[in-house]
Coordinates of C-alpha atoms in Angstrom, one line a residue:
M1 CA 31.0 -17.4 2.4
E2 CA 28.8 -19.3 -0.1
C3 CA 29.6 -20.6 -3.5
Y4 CA 28.2 -18.4 -6.3
N5 CA 27.3 -21.5 -8.4
C6 CA 25.7 -23.9 -6.0
G7 CA 25.4 -22.0 -2.7
A8 CA 27.5 -24.4 -0.7
E9 CA 29.7 -23.2 2.1
L10 CA 33.3 -22.5 0.8
A11 CA 36.4 -23.8 2.5
A12 CA 39.9 -22.4 2.4
S13 CA 40.7 -24.1 -1.0
G14 CA 40.3 -22.3 -4.3
T15 CA 37.6 -24.6 -5.6
C16 CA 34.1 -25.5 -4.3
K17 CA 34.1 -29.0 -2.8
Q18 CA 30.5 -29.6 -3.9
C19 CA 30.4 -28.4 -7.5
G20 CA 34.1 -27.9 -8.3
A21 CA 33.7 -24.3 -9.4
D22 CA 36.8 -22.1 -9.4
V23 CA 36.2 -19.5 -6.7
K24 CA 39.6 -17.8 -6.4
I25 CA 38.6 -14.6 -8.1
Y26 CA 35.2 -14.7 -6.5
K27 CA 36.8 -14.8 -3.0
K28 CA 39.1 -11.9 -4.0
I29 CA 36.1 -9.9 -5.0
L30 CA 34.3 -10.6 -1.8
M31 CA 37.4 -9.7 0.2
A32 CA 37.8 -6.5 -1.7
S33 CA 34.1 -5.6 -1.0
N34 CA 34.6 -6.3 2.7
S35 CA 37.8 -4.3 2.8
L36 CA 36.0 -1.3 1.3
Y37 CA 33.2 -1.8 3.8
N38 CA 35.8 -1.6 6.7
E39 CA 37.3 1.5 5.1
G40 CA 33.9 3.1 4.9
L41 CA 33.1 2.2 8.5
E42 CA 36.3 3.8 9.7
Q43 CA 35.6 6.9 7.6
A44 CA 32.1 7.1 9.1
N45 CA 33.5 6.9 12.6
N46 CA 35.9 9.8 11.8
R47 CA 32.9 11.9 10.5
D48 CA 34.2 11.7 6.9
L49 CA 30.7 10.9 5.6
S50 CA 31.2 11.8 2.0
G51 CA 34.3 9.6 1.9
A52 CA 32.4 6.8 3.6
V53 CA 29.7 7.0 0.9
E54 CA 32.2 6.6 -1.9
S55 CA 33.9 3.6 -0.2
L56 CA 30.5 1.9 0.5
K57 CA 29.3 2.5 -3.1
K58 CA 32.5 0.8 -4.4
S59 CA 31.9 -2.1 -1.9
L60 CA 28.4 -2.6 -3.3
Q61 CA 29.6 -2.4 -6.9
L62 CA 31.8 -5.5 -6.1
N63 CA 29.1 -7.3 -4.0
K64 CA 25.6 -6.0 -4.1
M65 CA 24.6 -8.6 -1.5
N66 CA 26.9 -7.1 1.1
I67 CA 24.0 -6.3 3.5
E68 CA 26.2 -4.7 6.2
A69 CA 27.7 -2.3 3.6
R70 CA 24.2 -1.4 2.3
N71 CA 22.8 -0.8 5.8
L72 CA 25.8 1.3 6.7
L73 CA 25.4 3.4 3.5
G74 CA 21.7 4.0 4.5
L75 CA 22.9 5.2 8.0
V76 CA 25.5 7.5 6.5
Y77 CA 22.8 9.0 4.1
F78 CA 20.5 9.4 7.1
E79 CA 23.2 11.2 9.1
M80 CA 23.8 13.6 6.2
G81 CA 20.0 14.4 6.1
E82 CA 19.4 12.4 2.9
T83 CA 16.4 10.5 4.4
V84 CA 15.0 9.4 1.0
A85 CA 18.3 7.9 -0.1
A86 CA 18.6 6.1 3.2
L87 CA 15.2 4.6 2.9
S88 CA 15.9 3.4 -0.6
E89 CA 19.1 1.5 0.5
W90 CA 17.3 -0.1 3.5
V91 CA 14.3 -1.2 1.3
I92 CA 16.8 -2.8 -1.2
S93 CA 18.6 -4.5 1.8
K94 CA 15.3 -5.8 3.2
N95 CA 14.4 -7.3 -0.2
Y96 CA 17.7 -9.1 -0.4
Q97 CA 17.5 -10.5 3.2
S98 CA 14.1 -10.4 4.8
R99 CA 15.0 -12.1 8.1
G100 CA 17.6 -11.0 10.7
N101 CA 18.2 -7.7 8.9
A102 CA 18.7 -4.5 10.8
A103 CA 17.2 -2.6 7.9
G104 CA 13.8 -3.8 8.9
R105 CA 14.1 -2.2 12.3
Y106 CA 15.3 1.1 10.8
L107 CA 12.3 1.2 8.4
S108 CA 9.9 0.3 11.2
E109 CA 11.2 3.1 13.4
I110 CA 10.7 5.7 10.6
Q111 CA 7.4 4.4 9.2
S112 CA 5.9 4.0 12.6
N113 CA 6.4 7.7 13.3
P114 CA 4.0 9.8 11.2
A115 CA 5.5 13.1 12.5
R116 CA 8.9 12.1 11.2
L117 CA 7.5 11.1 7.8
E118 CA 5.7 14.4 7.6
S119 CA 8.9 16.3 8.5
V120 CA 10.8 14.4 5.8
S121 CA 8.0 15.3 3.2
Q122 CA 8.0 19.0 4.2
T123 CA 11.8 19.1 4.1
I124 CA 11.9 17.8 0.5
K125 CA 9.1 20.2 -0.6
K126 CA 10.8 23.3 1.0
Y127 CA 14.2 22.4 -0.4
N128 CA 12.8 22.0 -3.9
Q129 CA 11.0 25.4 -3.5
A130 CA 14.3 27.0 -2.4
L131 CA 16.0 25.6 -5.6
I132 CA 13.1 27.2 -7.7
Y133 CA 13.7 30.5 -6.0
C134 CA 17.4 30.3 -6.7
R135 CA 16.7 29.7 -10.5
Q136 CA 14.4 32.7 -10.3
D137 CA 17.2 34.8 -8.7
S138 CA 15.0 35.3 -5.6
R139 CA 17.8 34.8 -3.2
D140 CA 16.0 36.3 -0.2
L141 CA 13.1 33.9 -0.5
A142 CA 15.5 31.0 -1.1
I143 CA 17.4 31.9 2.1
I144 CA 14.1 31.9 4.1
Q145 CA 13.0 28.5 2.7
L146 CA 16.5 27.0 3.5
K147 CA 16.3 28.3 7.1
K148 CA 12.9 26.4 7.4
V149 CA 14.5 23.3 5.9
L150 CA 17.4 23.3 8.3
S151 CA 15.1 23.9 11.2
L152 CA 13.3 20.7 10.2
N153 CA 16.4 18.7 9.3
P154 CA 19.6 20.3 10.8
N155 CA 21.8 17.5 9.3
L156 CA 21.0 18.2 5.7
V157 CA 24.5 19.0 4.4
R158 CA 23.3 20.1 1.0
G159 CA 21.0 22.7 2.7
H160 CA 23.9 24.2 4.6
Q161 CA 26.0 24.3 1.4
L162 CA 23.3 26.0 -0.6
L163 CA 22.6 28.5 2.1
A164 CA 26.4 29.4 2.3
L165 CA 26.4 29.8 -1.5
L166 CA 23.5 32.3 -1.4
Y167 CA 25.2 34.2 1.4
M168 CA 28.4 34.4 -0.7
Q169 CA 26.4 35.8 -3.6
E170 CA 25.0 38.4 -1.2
G171 CA 28.5 39.3 0.0
K172 CA 27.7 38.1 3.5
Y173 CA 30.9 36.0 3.9
E174 CA 30.7 35.8 7.7
L175 CA 27.2 34.1 7.6
A176 CA 28.4 31.9 4.7
G177 CA 31.3 30.8 6.8
K178 CA 29.0 29.9 9.7
A179 CA 26.8 27.8 7.4
L180 CA 29.9 26.0 6.0
H181 CA 31.2 25.3 9.5
N182 CA 27.8 23.7 10.4
A183 CA 28.1 21.5 7.4
A184 CA 31.7 20.6 8.3
K185 CA 30.5 19.5 11.8
I186 CA 28.3 16.9 10.1
D187 CA 30.7 15.9 7.2
E188 CA 34.3 17.0 8.0
N189 CA 35.9 16.2 4.6
N190 CA 33.2 17.1 2.2
A191 CA 34.9 18.4 -1.0
T192 CA 32.2 21.0 -1.7
T193 CA 32.3 22.4 1.8
R194 CA 36.1 22.7 1.7
R195 CA 36.0 24.4 -1.8
Y196 CA 33.5 27.0 -0.6
L197 CA 35.6 27.7 2.5
R198 CA 38.7 28.3 0.3
E199 CA 36.6 30.7 -1.8
I200 CA 35.5 32.7 1.3
K201 CA 39.1 33.0 2.5
Q202 CA 40.2 34.2 -0.9
Q203 CA 37.5 36.9 -1.0
A204 CA 38.4 38.0 2.6
K205 CA 42.1 38.3 1.6
E206 CA 41.3 40.4 -1.4
A207 CA 39.1 42.7 0.6
G208 CA 41.8 43.2 3.2
S209 CA 44.5 44.0 0.6
K210 CA 42.6 47.0 -0.9
K211 CA 43.7 50.3 0.4
Q212 CA 42.9 53.8 -0.6
K213 CA 45.7 55.7 -2.2
K214 CA 46.6 59.1 -0.8
D215 CA 47.1 62.1 -3.0
D216 CA 50.6 63.6 -3.1
V217 CA 51.0 66.8 -1.2
I218 CA 53.6 69.6 -0.8
S219 CA 54.5 71.0 2.6
Y220 CA 56.7 74.0 3.5
Q221 CA 57.6 76.0 6.6
S222 CA 56.2 79.5 7.0
G223 CA 57.7 80.9 10.1
N224 CA 56.6 78.6 12.9
D225 CA 53.8 77.1 10.8
T226 CA 53.8 74.2 8.4
V227 CA 51.8 74.8 5.2
I228 CA 50.5 71.7 3.3
M229 CA 49.1 72.2 -0.2
P230 CA 48.4 70.1 -3.3
T231 CA 51.1 69.8 -5.9
Q232 CA 49.0 71.6 -8.4
F233 CA 47.6 74.5 -6.3
K234 CA 46.0 77.3 -8.2
D235 CA 44.2 80.3 -6.9
N236 CA 40.7 80.6 -8.3
S237 CA 39.2 83.8 -9.7
A238 CA 35.7 85.1 -8.8
W239 CA 33.8 83.5 -11.7
Q240 CA 35.6 80.2 -11.1
T241 CA 34.6 80.3 -7.5
I242 CA 30.9 80.8 -8.5
L243 CA 31.2 78.0 -11.0
N244 CA 32.7 75.7 -8.4
I245 CA 29.9 76.5 -6.0
V246 CA 27.2 75.7 -8.7
I247 CA 29.1 72.5 -9.5
G248 CA 29.3 71.6 -5.8
V249 CA 25.6 72.2 -5.3
A250 CA 24.8 70.0 -8.4
L251 CA 27.1 67.3 -7.2
G252 CA 25.5 67.4 -3.7
I253 CA 22.0 67.0 -5.1
A254 CA 23.2 64.2 -7.4
I255 CA 25.0 62.5 -4.5
T256 CA 21.9 62.9 -2.2
M257 CA 19.7 61.3 -4.9
F258 CA 22.2 58.6 -5.5
L259 CA 22.3 57.7 -1.8
L260 CA 18.5 58.0 -1.2
L261 CA 17.2 56.2 -4.3
P262 CA 18.8 52.8 -3.5
N263 CA 17.5 53.0 0.1
I264 CA 14.0 53.7 -1.3
R265 CA 14.3 50.9 -3.7
Q266 CA 15.6 48.5 -1.1
Q267 CA 12.8 49.4 1.3
S268 CA 10.3 48.8 -1.5
K269 CA 11.9 45.5 -2.3
S270 CA 12.0 44.4 1.4
E271 CA 8.4 45.2 1.8
S272 CA 7.6 43.2 -1.4
N273 CA 9.7 40.3 -0.1
E274 CA 8.0 40.4 3.3
A275 CA 4.6 40.4 1.6
L276 CA 5.6 37.5 -0.6
K277 CA 7.0 35.6 2.4
S278 CA 3.7 36.1 4.3
A279 CA 1.7 35.0 1.3
N280 CA 3.9 31.9 0.9
D281 CA 3.5 31.0 4.6
T282 CA -0.2 31.5 4.4
I283 CA -0.4 29.2 1.3
S284 CA 1.7 26.6 3.1
T285 CA -0.5 26.7 6.2
K286 CA -3.7 26.5 4.1
E287 CA -2.2 23.5 2.2
Q288 CA -1.5 21.7 5.5
T289 CA -5.1 22.5 6.7
I290 CA -6.5 21.2 3.4
A291 CA -4.5 18.0 3.7
S292 CA -5.7 17.6 7.3
L293 CA -9.3 18.1 6.3
E294 CA -8.9 15.7 3.4
N295 CA -7.6 13.1 5.8
Q296 CA -10.6 13.7 8.1
V297 CA -13.0 13.4 5.2
E298 CA -11.3 10.1 4.2
D299 CA -11.6 8.8 7.8
L300 CA -15.3 9.8 8.1
T301 CA -16.0 8.2 4.7
K302 CA -14.4 5.0 5.9
Q303 CA -16.5 5.2 9.1
V304 CA -19.7 5.7 7.1
E305 CA -18.8 2.7 4.9
E306 CA -18.2 0.6 7.9
A307 CA -21.5 1.7 9.4
E308 CA -23.3 0.9 6.2
E309 CA -21.6 -2.6 6.1
S310 CA -22.6 -3.1 9.7
A311 CA -26.2 -2.1 9.0
T312 CA -26.3 -4.4 6.0
G313 CA -25.0 -7.3 8.2
A314 CA -27.5 -6.5 10.9
E315 CA -30.4 -6.5 8.3
T316 CA -29.2 -9.9 7.0
K317 CA -28.9 -11.3 10.5
F318 CA -32.4 -10.0 11.3
A319 CA -33.9 -11.5 8.2
S320 CA -32.3 -14.9 9.1
Y321 CA -33.8 -14.7 12.6
E322 CA -37.1 -13.7 11.2
Q323 CA -37.0 -16.6 8.7
L324 CA -36.2 -19.0 11.6
L325 CA -39.1 -17.7 13.7
S326 CA -41.4 -18.0 10.7
A327 CA -40.4 -21.6 10.2
Y328 CA -40.9 -22.4 13.9
A329 CA -44.3 -20.7 13.8
S330 CA -45.4 -22.8 10.8
F331 CA -44.2 -25.9 12.6
T332 CA -46.1 -25.1 15.8
A333 CA -49.2 -24.5 13.6
D334 CA -48.7 -28.0 12.1
E335 CA -47.9 -26.5 8.7
V336 CA -45.1 -28.9 8.2
E337 CA -44.6 -28.3 4.5
A338 CA -44.4 -24.6 4.9
A339 CA -42.1 -25.0 7.9
G340 CA -39.7 -27.2 5.9
E341 CA -39.5 -24.8 3.0
E342 CA -38.9 -21.8 5.3
I343 CA -36.2 -23.5 7.4
A344 CA -34.4 -24.4 4.2
K345 CA -34.1 -20.7 3.4
V346 CA -32.5 -19.7 6.7
D347 CA -28.9 -18.4 6.4
T348 CA -26.9 -19.6 9.4
T349 CA -23.7 -17.8 8.5
D350 CA -24.1 -15.0 11.1
F351 CA -25.6 -17.1 13.9
S352 CA -23.9 -17.2 17.3
P353 CA -23.1 -20.6 18.7
G354 CA -26.2 -20.4 21.0
V355 CA -28.5 -19.5 18.2
K356 CA -26.9 -22.1 15.9
A357 CA -27.7 -24.8 18.6
I358 CA -31.4 -23.6 18.7
Y359 CA -31.5 -23.7 14.9
D360 CA -30.1 -27.2 14.7
D361 CA -32.7 -28.4 17.3
I362 CA -35.6 -26.8 15.4
N363 CA -34.3 -27.9 12.0
G364 CA -33.9 -31.5 13.2
K365 CA -37.5 -31.6 14.5
I366 CA -39.0 -29.9 11.4
N367 CA -37.0 -32.1 8.9
E368 CA -38.0 -35.3 10.7
K369 CA -41.7 -34.5 10.5
Y370 CA -41.3 -32.7 7.1
L371 CA -39.9 -35.9 5.5
V372 CA -42.6 -38.0 6.9
V373 CA -45.4 -35.7 5.8
M374 CA -43.9 -35.2 2.3
Y375 CA -43.4 -38.9 1.8
D376 CA -46.9 -39.8 2.9
E377 CA -48.5 -37.2 0.7
G378 CA -46.3 -38.2 -2.2
Y379 CA -47.0 -41.9 -1.8
K380 CA -50.7 -41.2 -1.4
A381 CA -50.7 -39.1 -4.6
Y382 CA -48.8 -41.9 -6.4
S383 CA -51.3 -44.5 -5.2
Q384 CA -54.1 -42.3 -6.5
A385 CA -52.4 -41.9 -9.9
D386 CA -51.7 -38.2 -9.3
Y387 CA -48.2 -38.5 -10.5
E388 CA -47.5 -34.8 -10.9
T389 CA -48.2 -34.2 -7.2
A390 CA -46.3 -37.4 -6.3
A391 CA -43.2 -36.2 -8.2
E392 CA -43.4 -32.8 -6.6
K393 CA -43.6 -34.2 -3.0
L394 CA -41.2 -37.0 -3.4
A395 CA -38.6 -34.7 -5.0
K396 CA -38.6 -32.7 -1.8
V397 CA -37.9 -35.8 0.2
V398 CA -35.2 -37.1 -2.1
E399 CA -33.6 -33.6 -2.1
Q400 CA -33.0 -33.9 1.6
D401 CA -32.5 -37.7 2.0
E402 CA -32.0 -40.0 -1.0
D403 CA -32.0 -43.1 1.2
Y404 CA -35.4 -42.2 2.9
Q405 CA -37.5 -45.3 3.5
S406 CA -34.7 -47.5 2.3
G407 CA -34.8 -46.0 -1.1
N408 CA -38.6 -46.2 -1.6
A409 CA -38.8 -42.4 -2.0
L410 CA -36.1 -42.5 -4.7
Y411 CA -37.8 -45.4 -6.5
Y412 CA -41.3 -43.9 -6.5
L413 CA -40.0 -40.6 -7.6
A414 CA -38.4 -42.3 -10.7
Q415 CA -41.8 -44.1 -11.3
S416 CA -43.7 -40.8 -11.0
Y417 CA -41.4 -39.1 -13.5
R418 CA -41.8 -42.0 -15.9
R419 CA -45.6 -41.8 -15.5
I420 CA -45.7 -38.1 -16.5
D421 CA -43.5 -38.7 -19.5
K422 CA -40.3 -37.2 -18.0
M423 CA -38.2 -40.2 -18.8
D424 CA -34.9 -38.3 -18.8
Q425 CA -35.3 -37.4 -15.2
A426 CA -36.7 -40.8 -14.4
V427 CA -33.6 -42.4 -15.8
I428 CA -31.4 -40.3 -13.4
Y429 CA -33.2 -41.6 -10.3
Y430 CA -33.5 -45.2 -11.7
Q431 CA -29.7 -45.0 -12.1
K432 CA -29.3 -44.0 -8.4
V433 CA -31.6 -47.0 -7.4
L434 CA -29.2 -49.3 -9.3
E435 CA -26.1 -47.8 -7.6
K436 CA -27.5 -47.7 -4.1
Y437 CA -29.6 -51.0 -4.0
P438 CA -28.0 -53.5 -6.4
G439 CA -29.4 -57.0 -6.4
T440 CA -32.9 -56.0 -5.4
E441 CA -36.1 -56.3 -7.4
R442 CA -36.3 -52.5 -7.6
A443 CA -32.8 -52.5 -9.1
R444 CA -33.8 -55.1 -11.7
V445 CA -36.9 -53.0 -12.7
A446 CA -34.8 -49.8 -12.7
K447 CA -32.2 -51.4 -14.9
S448 CA -34.8 -52.4 -17.5
Y449 CA -36.1 -48.8 -17.6
V450 CA -32.6 -47.4 -17.8
Q451 CA -31.8 -49.7 -20.7
T452 CA -35.1 -48.8 -22.4
G453 CA -34.4 -45.1 -21.9
E454 CA -30.9 -45.3 -23.4
S455 CA -32.2 -47.2 -26.4
N456 CA -34.9 -44.6 -27.0
S457 CA -32.8 -41.5 -26.2
G458 CA -32.8 -40.4 -29.8
G459 CA -36.6 -40.3 -30.1
T460 CA -39.0 -37.3 -29.7
G461 CA -40.5 -38.5 -26.5
W462 CA -42.0 -41.5 -24.6
T463 CA -45.3 -42.8 -25.6
Q464 CA -47.6 -45.0 -23.5
G465 CA -46.8 -48.0 -25.8
Q466 CA -43.1 -47.5 -25.2
Q467 CA -43.6 -47.6 -21.5
Q468 CA -45.4 -51.0 -21.5
A469 CA -42.4 -53.1 -22.2
P470 CA -40.9 -53.0 -18.7
D471 CA -44.4 -53.1 -17.1
Q472 CA -45.1 -56.4 -18.7
Q473 CA -42.4 -58.0 -16.6
Q474 CA -43.0 -59.4 -13.2
A475 CA -43.7 -56.6 -10.6
P476 CA -40.7 -56.0 -8.3
D477 CA -40.8 -57.1 -4.7
Q478 CA -44.2 -58.8 -5.0
Q479 CA -43.3 -61.0 -2.1
A480 CA -42.3 -58.1 0.2
A481 CA -42.9 -54.5 -0.7
P482 CA -40.1 -52.1 0.1
D483 CA -42.1 -50.3 2.8
Q484 CA -43.1 -53.6 4.4
Q485 CA -39.4 -54.4 4.9
Q486 CA -39.0 -51.5 7.3
G487 CA -41.9 -52.7 9.5
Q488 CA -44.0 -49.5 8.8
D489 CA -47.6 -49.2 7.7
Q490 CA -48.6 -51.4 4.9
Q491 CA -48.5 -49.7 1.5
P492 CA -49.0 -51.0 -2.0
A493 CA -46.1 -52.9 -3.4
P494 CA -44.1 -51.0 -6.1
E495 CA -45.6 -51.6 -9.5
G496 CA -43.8 -53.2 -12.4

């Protein structure tokens, strides 16, 4: 038992040891809830299901977190054929306690059985249809629907009771009694069942007490014979005899018509009911067929969508393979620049581990040669004052490796942007030179251009005169050009 205030475990005392809350009344409420749960359990064991429902509802009113009481209430509802009410109680119980709760197992057993779920759905639909027939005073159709309901769910107490009530209205008390006895087998002390049984007994008693009264007669002895005659015997004349015969014939015809017409009407009504029953069964069958076809269409639609997604994925994977092969073909044809651009467009998401290893090998070889070729072409263009081409080539190198040639690619890219009057971009790469290679001559030159760029950031552009200030300083790394520090081919030293 846990404290309602802090959740601590309660001891035998009337106060919580942790927070000091008064839990005397709280303990009494929980004990009362448990007592009602035990009472409901005993009633359920004795087949007093309606009494168990009342006890368990009271238990939950006192303590809605009584998981055992709520699970037992769901089981009682399920035993009475009230599957929807049972599922509701188990879902509430599962939300209150998700772990170690028997309600989870009950729900899984029902939800994992599509046939049982379909049976529950059909039971509810047919029972509601029977209620509609009752309101329309179509008792025959209602009885047919209820028989179908009870064939699907024999434990539905309400179904047995409603069927008995319809039989009572039809005057079929023996059938009504059988339906009520079936209900009593499920729930022995149900108040409605017992009330209906009392009503049937009363009607049977009244029917047995009715007796036909006999007319008074007069008898006398005539010799050895006994003559019996009515008290008001009167001999009829000839015209009275003829009149009596006419009246008798008329009464006979009237009685014959009275007896035949109800049979004709009843036959017509029975034929109509049978036709309506057949039509109703046909509609029900067609509805089930339509539902089955709709499910098949939905499954086929899902399969088509999955196939389309699979085809789209295959096309994407094929395009990636094709791009990789194209890059490799360009590389083998010594078209390094094209190979580098094509390998960059390859999407490796759907590659298998084996293909990914091949891709990594090809990519490494292409990039290695690609960077060398792009840098050489960029530096050559820079040396020939073709700064547009130099910026284009060196940008590709820097995009893949900013530290290429110990920062020479980064530095010459900044210089190329400055030469083509794109000082904003030049400042970005000068700043990276400052951050990556502090204390070098290139960093000193880059700093001067960064400072000059910041001071002129409000102008309309860079003019040739504005660019001369840093160039008038001493050229960086005059003693040892950046490329010469790596031991590679001799290249012109970076300009000032």
